[in-house]
GROMACS .gro file of C-alpha atoms in nm:
model
  357
    1MET     CA    1  -0.020  -0.018   0.012
    2ASP     CA    2   0.144   0.361  -0.120
    3MET     CA    3   0.139   0.689   0.111
    4ASP     CA    4  -0.253   0.749  -0.026
    5GLY     CA    5  -0.372   0.420   0.086
    6ARG     CA    6  -0.339   0.284  -0.318
    7MET     CA    7  -0.266  -0.105  -0.335
    8GLU     CA    8   0.035  -0.163  -0.503
    9THR     CA    9  -0.093  -0.404  -0.817
   10PRO     CA   10  -0.266  -0.385  -1.071
   11HIS     CA   11  -0.641  -0.375  -0.963
   12ALA     CA   12  -0.569   0.000  -0.798
   13PRO     CA   13  -0.765   0.182  -0.903
   14GLY     CA   14  -1.118  -0.017  -0.857
   15LEU     CA   15  -0.978  -0.067  -0.492
   16TYR     CA   16  -0.927   0.272  -0.408
   17ASP     CA   17  -1.227   0.405  -0.489
   18VAL     CA   18  -1.405   0.140  -0.305
   19MET     CA   19  -1.158   0.245   0.010
   20ARG     CA   20  -1.256   0.589  -0.042
   21THR     CA   21  -1.639   0.504  -0.057
   22ILE     CA   22  -1.654   0.273   0.281
   23ALA     CA   23  -1.433   0.473   0.465
   24LEU     CA   24  -1.702   0.768   0.525
   25GLU     CA   25  -2.029   0.469   0.543
   26PRO     CA   26  -2.152   0.425   0.848
   27ASP     CA   27  -2.401   0.158   0.754
   28MET     CA   28  -2.232  -0.127   0.780
   29ALA     CA   29  -2.468  -0.311   0.528
   30LYS     CA   30  -2.349  -0.089   0.259
   31VAL     CA   31  -1.995  -0.113   0.371
   32ARG     CA   32  -2.024  -0.531   0.367
   33LEU     CA   33  -2.192  -0.497   0.024
   34HIS     CA   34  -1.922  -0.283  -0.124
   35ALA     CA   35  -1.613  -0.425   0.004
   36ASP     CA   36  -1.688  -0.859  -0.047
   37ASN     CA   37  -1.799  -0.727  -0.427
   38HIS     CA   38  -1.499  -0.571  -0.469
   39ILE     CA   39  -1.330  -0.909  -0.313
   40ARG     CA   40  -1.502  -1.146  -0.533
   41SER     CA   41  -1.442  -0.969  -0.793
   42VAL     CA   42  -1.038  -0.959  -0.804
   43PRO     CA   43  -0.796  -1.276  -0.901
   44PRO     CA   44  -0.813  -1.490  -0.630
   45GLN     CA   45  -0.411  -1.428  -0.546
   46GLN     CA   46  -0.492  -1.042  -0.506
   47ALA     CA   47  -0.838  -1.093  -0.252
   48LEU     CA   48  -0.598  -1.089   0.070
   49ALA     CA   49  -0.468  -0.799  -0.020
   50ALA     CA   50  -0.784  -0.624  -0.106
   51ALA     CA   51  -0.985  -0.774   0.201
   52ALA     CA   52  -0.679  -0.605   0.404
   53ALA     CA   53  -0.705  -0.260   0.210
   54LEU     CA   54  -1.010  -0.281   0.322
   55ASN     CA   55  -1.016  -0.352   0.647
   56PHE     CA   56  -0.750  -0.106   0.647
   57ALA     CA   57  -1.042   0.164   0.522
   58HIS     CA   58  -1.316   0.112   0.762
   59PRO     CA   59  -1.224  -0.018   1.109
   60PHE     CA   60  -1.540  -0.244   1.173
   61TYR     CA   61  -1.479  -0.433   0.787
   62LEU     CA   62  -1.431  -0.798   0.777
   63PRO     CA   63  -1.459  -0.989   0.494
   64THR     CA   64  -1.749  -1.229   0.461
   65MET     CA   65  -1.577  -1.602   0.513
   66ASP     CA   66  -1.619  -1.935   0.692
   67ASP     CA   67  -1.458  -2.021   1.019
   68LEU     CA   68  -1.230  -2.224   0.838
   69SER     CA   69  -1.103  -1.992   0.618
   70ALA     CA   70  -1.064  -1.700   0.890
   71GLY     CA   71  -0.875  -1.983   1.122
   72ARG     CA   72  -0.618  -2.036   0.865
   73LEU     CA   73  -0.578  -1.663   0.897
   74GLY     CA   74  -0.579  -1.626   1.230
   75VAL     CA   75  -0.222  -1.535   1.486
   76ASN     CA   76  -0.156  -1.623   1.815
   77LEU     CA   77  -0.044  -1.355   2.115
   78ASP     CA   78   0.274  -1.484   2.020
   79GLN     CA   79   0.259  -1.319   1.648
   80PHE     CA   80   0.038  -1.040   1.739
   81SER     CA   81   0.289  -0.933   2.021
   82GLU     CA   82   0.638  -0.972   1.738
   83LEU     CA   83   0.403  -0.816   1.473
   84VAL     CA   84   0.346  -0.497   1.716
   85MET     CA   85   0.672  -0.452   1.823
   86ARG     CA   86   0.833  -0.448   1.486
   87ALA     CA   87   0.573  -0.211   1.366
   88ARG     CA   88   0.682   0.035   1.689
   89LEU     CA   89   1.035  -0.021   1.629
   90THR     CA   90   0.972   0.106   1.277
   91ALA     CA   91   0.720   0.365   1.362
   92SER     CA   92   0.957   0.474   1.641
   93ARG     CA   93   1.312   0.515   1.373
   94ALA     CA   94   1.068   0.730   1.069
   95ARG     CA   95   1.190   1.003   0.950
   96GLN     CA   96   0.921   1.191   0.893
   97PRO     CA   97   0.719   1.488   1.035
   98ASN     CA   98   0.426   1.394   1.289
   99ILE     CA   99   0.278   1.713   1.420
  100LEU     CA  100   0.036   1.688   1.690
  101VAL     CA  101  -0.181   2.043   1.696
  102ALA     CA  102  -0.345   2.047   2.077
  103CYS     CA  103  -0.573   2.239   2.108
  104ALA     CA  104  -0.850   2.448   2.350
  105PRO     CA  105  -1.170   2.444   2.151
  106LYS     CA  106  -1.168   2.788   1.917
  107SER     CA  107  -0.847   2.853   1.882
  108ALA     CA  108  -0.781   2.850   1.577
  109SER     CA  109  -0.693   2.486   1.580
  110THR     CA  110  -0.866   2.377   1.291
  111PHE     CA  111  -0.693   2.687   1.064
  112ILE     CA  112  -0.367   2.574   1.182
  113ALA     CA  113  -0.385   2.255   1.155
  114GLY     CA  114  -0.513   2.273   0.777
  115ALA     CA  115  -0.254   2.544   0.689
  116LEU     CA  116   0.069   2.315   0.790
  117CYS     CA  117  -0.123   2.035   0.577
  118LYS     CA  118  -0.129   2.255   0.296
  119ALA     CA  119   0.215   2.428   0.332
  120LEU     CA  120   0.382   2.016   0.416
  121ASP     CA  121   0.200   1.879   0.205
  122ILE     CA  122   0.135   1.612   0.438
  123PRO     CA  123  -0.249   1.422   0.510
  124GLN     CA  124  -0.464   1.524   0.807
  125VAL     CA  125  -0.494   1.188   0.968
  126SER     CA  126  -0.642   1.116   1.346
  127LEU     CA  127  -0.468   0.953   1.635
  128ALA     CA  128  -0.810   0.877   1.801
  129THR     CA  129  -0.892   0.639   1.617
  130PRO     CA  130  -0.785   0.394   1.359
  131THR     CA  131  -0.977   0.514   1.073
  132TYR     CA  132  -0.865   0.653   0.688
  133SER     CA  133  -0.915   0.982   0.742
  134ALA     CA  134  -0.957   1.230   1.029
  135TYR     CA  135  -1.328   1.314   0.839
  136SER     CA  136  -1.375   0.928   0.901
  137GLY     CA  137  -1.398   0.905   1.246
  138SER     CA  138  -1.675   1.136   1.302
  139VAL     CA  139  -1.866   1.026   1.015
  140LEU     CA  140  -1.844   0.703   1.226
  141GLY     CA  141  -1.963   0.846   1.541
  142ALA     CA  142  -1.661   0.934   1.731
  143ASN     CA  143  -1.747   1.269   1.820
  144LEU     CA  144  -1.823   1.265   2.135
  145ARG     CA  145  -1.564   1.036   2.292
  146GLU     CA  146  -1.256   1.209   2.509
  147GLN     CA  147  -0.962   1.232   2.217
  148GLU     CA  148  -0.755   1.034   2.403
  149THR     CA  149  -0.495   0.868   2.157
  150ASP     CA  150  -0.543   0.523   1.982
  151ASP     CA  151  -0.216   0.315   1.974
  152LEU     CA  152  -0.301   0.174   1.599
  153ALA     CA  153  -0.376   0.507   1.533
  154LEU     CA  154  -0.038   0.588   1.608
  155LEU     CA  155   0.151   0.305   1.456
  156ARG     CA  156  -0.034   0.321   1.107
  157ASN     CA  157   0.007   0.648   1.076
  158GLY     CA  158   0.353   0.660   1.183
  159LEU     CA  159   0.406   0.435   0.903
  160ASN     CA  160   0.304   0.630   0.640
  161GLU     CA  161   0.656   0.706   0.544
  162ARG     CA  162   0.506   1.112   0.465
  163GLY     CA  163   0.450   1.236   0.830
  164TYR     CA  164   0.095   1.375   0.955
  165VAL     CA  165  -0.084   1.666   1.128
  166ALA     CA  166  -0.322   1.537   1.438
  167GLN     CA  167  -0.586   1.799   1.563
  168HIS     CA  168  -0.714   1.670   1.881
  169HIS     CA  169  -0.894   1.820   2.200
  170ILE     CA  170  -0.668   1.626   2.399
  171ARG     CA  171  -0.521   1.721   2.767
  172CYS     CA  172  -0.182   1.580   2.853
  173THR     CA  173  -0.076   1.307   3.090
  174PRO     CA  174   0.287   1.127   3.154
  175PHE     CA  175   0.120   0.830   2.921
  176LEU     CA  176   0.115   1.052   2.578
  177ALA     CA  177   0.389   1.244   2.688
  178ARG     CA  178   0.563   0.894   2.626
  179GLN     CA  179   0.381   0.831   2.366
  180ILE     CA  180   0.493   1.157   2.180
  181ALA     CA  181   0.846   1.077   2.267
  182LEU     CA  182   0.859   0.712   2.123
  183TYR     CA  183   0.723   0.870   1.829
  184GLY     CA  184   0.896   1.199   1.748
  185ILE     CA  185   0.548   1.360   1.777
  186LYS     CA  186   0.594   1.755   1.774
  187PRO     CA  187   0.311   1.890   1.985
  188ILE     CA  188   0.210   2.246   1.924
  189VAL     CA  189  -0.032   2.393   2.199
  190THR     CA  190  -0.334   2.669   2.106
  191VAL     CA  191  -0.514   2.815   2.370
  192ARG     CA  192  -0.753   3.153   2.396
  193ASN     CA  193  -0.923   3.341   2.589
  194ILE     CA  194  -1.214   3.149   2.766
  195PHE     CA  195  -1.450   3.407   2.764
  196ASP     CA  196  -1.422   3.477   2.367
  197THR     CA  197  -1.437   3.068   2.337
  198LEU     CA  198  -1.756   3.061   2.474
  199VAL     CA  199  -1.890   3.319   2.249
  200SER     CA  200  -1.794   3.152   1.940
  201LEU     CA  201  -1.817   2.788   2.088
  202ASP     CA  202  -2.179   2.923   2.096
  203ASP     CA  203  -2.196   3.082   1.764
  204MET     CA  204  -2.077   2.769   1.625
  205LEU     CA  205  -2.342   2.554   1.806
  206LEU     CA  206  -2.575   2.754   1.665
  207GLN     CA  207  -2.513   2.729   1.301
  208TRP     CA  208  -2.496   2.400   1.311
  209ARG     CA  209  -2.793   2.321   1.524
  210ALA     CA  210  -2.987   2.608   1.262
  211VAL     CA  211  -3.220   2.256   1.162
  212ASP     CA  212  -3.387   2.112   1.493
  213LEU     CA  213  -3.347   1.699   1.356
  214PRO     CA  214  -3.590   1.429   1.522
  215GLY     CA  215  -3.364   1.257   1.785
  216ASN     CA  216  -3.122   1.519   1.825
  217PRO     CA  217  -2.889   1.319   1.598
  218ALA     CA  218  -2.639   1.611   1.693
  219PHE     CA  219  -2.580   1.553   2.069
  220PHE     CA  220  -2.276   1.254   1.939
  221ASP     CA  221  -2.119   1.557   1.806
  222ASP     CA  222  -2.175   1.837   2.092
  223GLY     CA  223  -2.328   1.665   2.381
  224MET     CA  224  -2.584   1.924   2.416
  225PRO     CA  225  -3.001   1.906   2.415
  226ALA     CA  226  -3.218   1.978   2.177
  227THR     CA  227  -3.363   2.277   2.331
  228TYR     CA  228  -2.997   2.442   2.312
  229THR     CA  229  -3.115   2.682   2.050
  230ARG     CA  230  -3.395   2.783   2.217
  231LEU     CA  231  -3.237   2.937   2.512
  232ASP     CA  232  -3.174   3.298   2.612
  233ASP     CA  233  -2.802   3.408   2.627
  234GLU     CA  234  -2.758   3.398   2.944
  235ALA     CA  235  -2.885   3.038   2.971
  236ARG     CA  236  -2.674   2.867   2.703
  237PHE     CA  237  -2.329   3.028   2.846
  238ASP     CA  238  -2.421   2.875   3.209
  239MET     CA  239  -2.451   2.548   3.008
  240LEU     CA  240  -2.168   2.605   2.829
  241THR     CA  241  -1.918   2.711   3.162
  242ASP     CA  242  -2.109   2.398   3.319
  243ALA     CA  243  -1.962   2.153   3.039
  244THR     CA  244  -1.678   2.319   3.018
  245CYS     CA  245  -1.505   2.528   3.194
  246VAL     CA  246  -1.315   2.251   3.413
  247TRP     CA  247  -1.200   2.099   3.128
  248TYR     CA  248  -1.048   2.378   2.994
  249VAL     CA  249  -0.893   2.476   3.351
  250LYS     CA  250  -0.758   2.083   3.312
  251PHE     CA  251  -0.636   2.089   2.957
  252LEU     CA  252  -0.366   2.398   3.031
  253LEU     CA  253  -0.271   2.299   3.311
  254SER     CA  254  -0.197   1.933   3.224
  255TRP     CA  255   0.023   2.065   2.936
  256GLN     CA  256   0.177   2.318   3.219
  257LYS     CA  257   0.237   2.022   3.416
  258CYS     CA  258   0.410   1.793   3.231
  259GLU     CA  259   0.601   2.071   3.076
  260ALA     CA  260   0.740   2.136   3.411
  261ALA     CA  261   0.793   1.821   3.484
  262GLY     CA  262   1.057   1.781   3.198
  263LEU     CA  263   0.780   1.537   2.998
  264VAL     CA  264   0.742   1.701   2.714
  265SER     CA  265   0.843   2.027   2.517
  266PRO     CA  266   0.563   2.148   2.335
  267LEU     CA  267   0.541   2.492   2.121
  268TRP     CA  268   0.280   2.718   2.305
  269VAL     CA  269   0.068   2.907   2.068
  270SER     CA  270  -0.170   3.213   2.190
  271TYR     CA  271  -0.513   3.256   1.963
  272GLU     CA  272  -0.430   3.673   2.062
  273ASP     CA  273  -0.045   3.700   2.059
  274ASP     CA  274   0.069   3.466   1.828
  275PHE     CA  275  -0.259   3.407   1.557
  276ILE     CA  276  -0.390   3.680   1.545
  277ALA     CA  277  -0.137   3.925   1.630
  278ASP     CA  278   0.134   3.797   1.386
  279LYS     CA  279   0.060   3.550   1.196
  280GLU     CA  280   0.437   3.560   0.966
  281ARG     CA  281   0.601   3.556   1.321
  282LEU     CA  282   0.434   3.238   1.420
  283GLY     CA  283   0.499   3.098   1.087
  284THR     CA  284   0.832   3.122   1.163
  285ARG     CA  285   0.829   2.977   1.522
  286ILE     CA  286   0.651   2.663   1.381
  287ALA     CA  287   0.896   2.606   1.154
  288ASP     CA  288   1.187   2.611   1.410
  289PHE     CA  289   0.974   2.405   1.605
  290ILE     CA  290   0.945   2.140   1.336
  291GLY     CA  291   1.301   2.191   1.162
  292SER     CA  292   1.380   2.312   0.881
  293GLU     CA  293   1.426   2.017   0.658
  294ASN     CA  294   1.039   1.942   0.684
  295ALA     CA  295   0.918   2.274   0.678
  296ASP     CA  296   0.942   2.618   0.532
  297ALA     CA  297   0.851   2.957   0.702
  298GLY     CA  298   0.736   3.150   0.433
  299GLN     CA  299   0.508   2.871   0.323
  300ILE     CA  300   0.344   2.815   0.648
  301ALA     CA  301   0.309   3.210   0.704
  302ALA     CA  302   0.147   3.244   0.280
  303CYS     CA  303  -0.057   2.941   0.430
  304PHE     CA  304  -0.180   3.120   0.746
  305ALA     CA  305  -0.269   3.428   0.566
  306ASP     CA  306  -0.422   3.296   0.316
  307THR     CA  307  -0.871   3.268   0.477
  308ARG     CA  308  -1.026   3.232   0.140
  309ASN     CA  309  -1.118   2.888   0.352
  310GLY     CA  310  -1.172   3.036   0.645
  311ALA     CA  311  -1.566   2.908   0.702
  312ALA     CA  312  -1.429   2.548   0.626
  313LEU     CA  313  -1.210   2.523   0.882
  314ARG     CA  314  -1.352   2.682   1.146
  315LEU     CA  315  -1.219   3.073   1.137
  316ASN     CA  316  -1.518   3.209   1.289
  317LYS     CA  317  -1.465   3.612   1.381
  318GLY     CA  318  -1.094   3.570   1.372
  319VAL     CA  319  -1.096   3.857   1.625
  320ALA     CA  320  -1.025   3.882   1.984
  321GLY     CA  321  -1.268   4.050   2.244
  322ARG     CA  322  -1.539   3.895   2.180
  323GLY     CA  323  -1.560   3.770   2.564
  324ASP     CA  324  -1.721   4.055   2.650
  325LYS     CA  325  -2.056   3.955   2.547
  326ILE     CA  326  -2.109   3.707   2.858
  327PRO     CA  327  -2.327   3.811   3.132
  328ALA     CA  328  -2.132   3.927   3.451
  329LYS     CA  329  -2.288   3.659   3.661
  330THR     CA  330  -2.135   3.363   3.417
  331ARG     CA  331  -1.826   3.581   3.410
  332GLU     CA  332  -1.774   3.547   3.783
  333ARG     CA  333  -1.873   3.192   3.787
  334ILE     CA  334  -1.597   3.112   3.515
  335VAL     CA  335  -1.349   3.317   3.776
  336ALA     CA  336  -1.453   3.173   4.091
  337ILE     CA  337  -1.420   2.786   3.891
  338CYS     CA  338  -1.055   2.878   3.754
  339ARG     CA  339  -0.980   3.052   4.164
  340CYS     CA  340  -1.006   2.713   4.261
  341TYR     CA  341  -0.705   2.578   4.058
  342ALA     CA  342  -0.512   2.866   4.181
  343GLY     CA  343  -0.182   2.837   4.204
  344GLU     CA  344  -0.146   2.478   4.035
  345GLY     CA  345  -0.018   2.701   3.729
  346ASP     CA  346  -0.068   2.995   3.468
  347LEU     CA  347  -0.409   3.065   3.416
  348ARG     CA  348  -0.355   3.403   3.229
  349PRO     CA  349  -0.406   3.230   2.894
  350LEU     CA  350  -0.792   3.133   2.976
  351LEU     CA  351  -0.873   3.476   3.243
  352GLY     CA  352  -0.660   3.722   3.073
  353LYS     CA  353  -0.754   4.067   3.235
  354GLU     CA  354  -0.964   3.835   3.469
  355PHE     CA  355  -0.654   3.614   3.634
  356VAL     CA  356  -0.654   3.601   3.970
  357ALA     CA  357  -0.329   3.446   4.126
   0.00000   0.00000   0.00000
């Protein structure tokens, strides 16, 4: 299989089309129909390679076969452990740019990740789901999960011989720090003022919940009730505070504490001080962090300056100071929650002028 997921066999074009189709198909009956039909269409000597590629494209697809055939393809624990060790060994020594944008929500991380993919000509992937693309995980219903790293996803993307950009709302832990070190991942941590964040998050939720669908299917994207769009401003911001404030604090402190312990060395990117203030300087900082052999500061800065596709990359207003819309009582609650963590780290990136030591 090559870097784009194409099988290096004569039936590649048809296989690639089926892989792309099933990767974005949540209906397993349709997945099995497409995939099994393709396997039956190829020469017998190519069937196993085709089945492997189709399973690579969709984590829940397994080729239809009888027990005897499945048994002939079986592996035992010793074989599995050897293969995992070899995969980890290879991925840990791969010379490719592996970038994790560890992001607080609404911190321009989607835009930054997309710009880096374009500037470096590498794919955006998910390290939280072993899926064909970052978007595949969303289609298959993974959005409400905590975005913890998946070891199989780390391996399959670490072996792609190109590198990648992954964007996740993920807190740092000693375990994650060890994975970052093992696989040579460069973590970029994006942060934003919490008041501005909540206003931008509210905008996004109102937009994608503009149509009220039966059964509230958007719950598995954002965890919000169907009544969210019918609440007044104060009630919505109170709900967002309850749902997210402590997570934001833990996100910031987790990266600060792991850095202070010498477990990880991230590049910190402030929405206000870096992304809004000076994108050219930000491009230089990121290029230096990634390494000049993999990144060109000018190309990164040019991609940051190109906001024509900003809406698709969730670049909302692209300004600071929108948090003034938050009601005073809600602001006081947020500050009070943050004050509980006083002394644990530097909360100024969240609170700005309302920082309380």
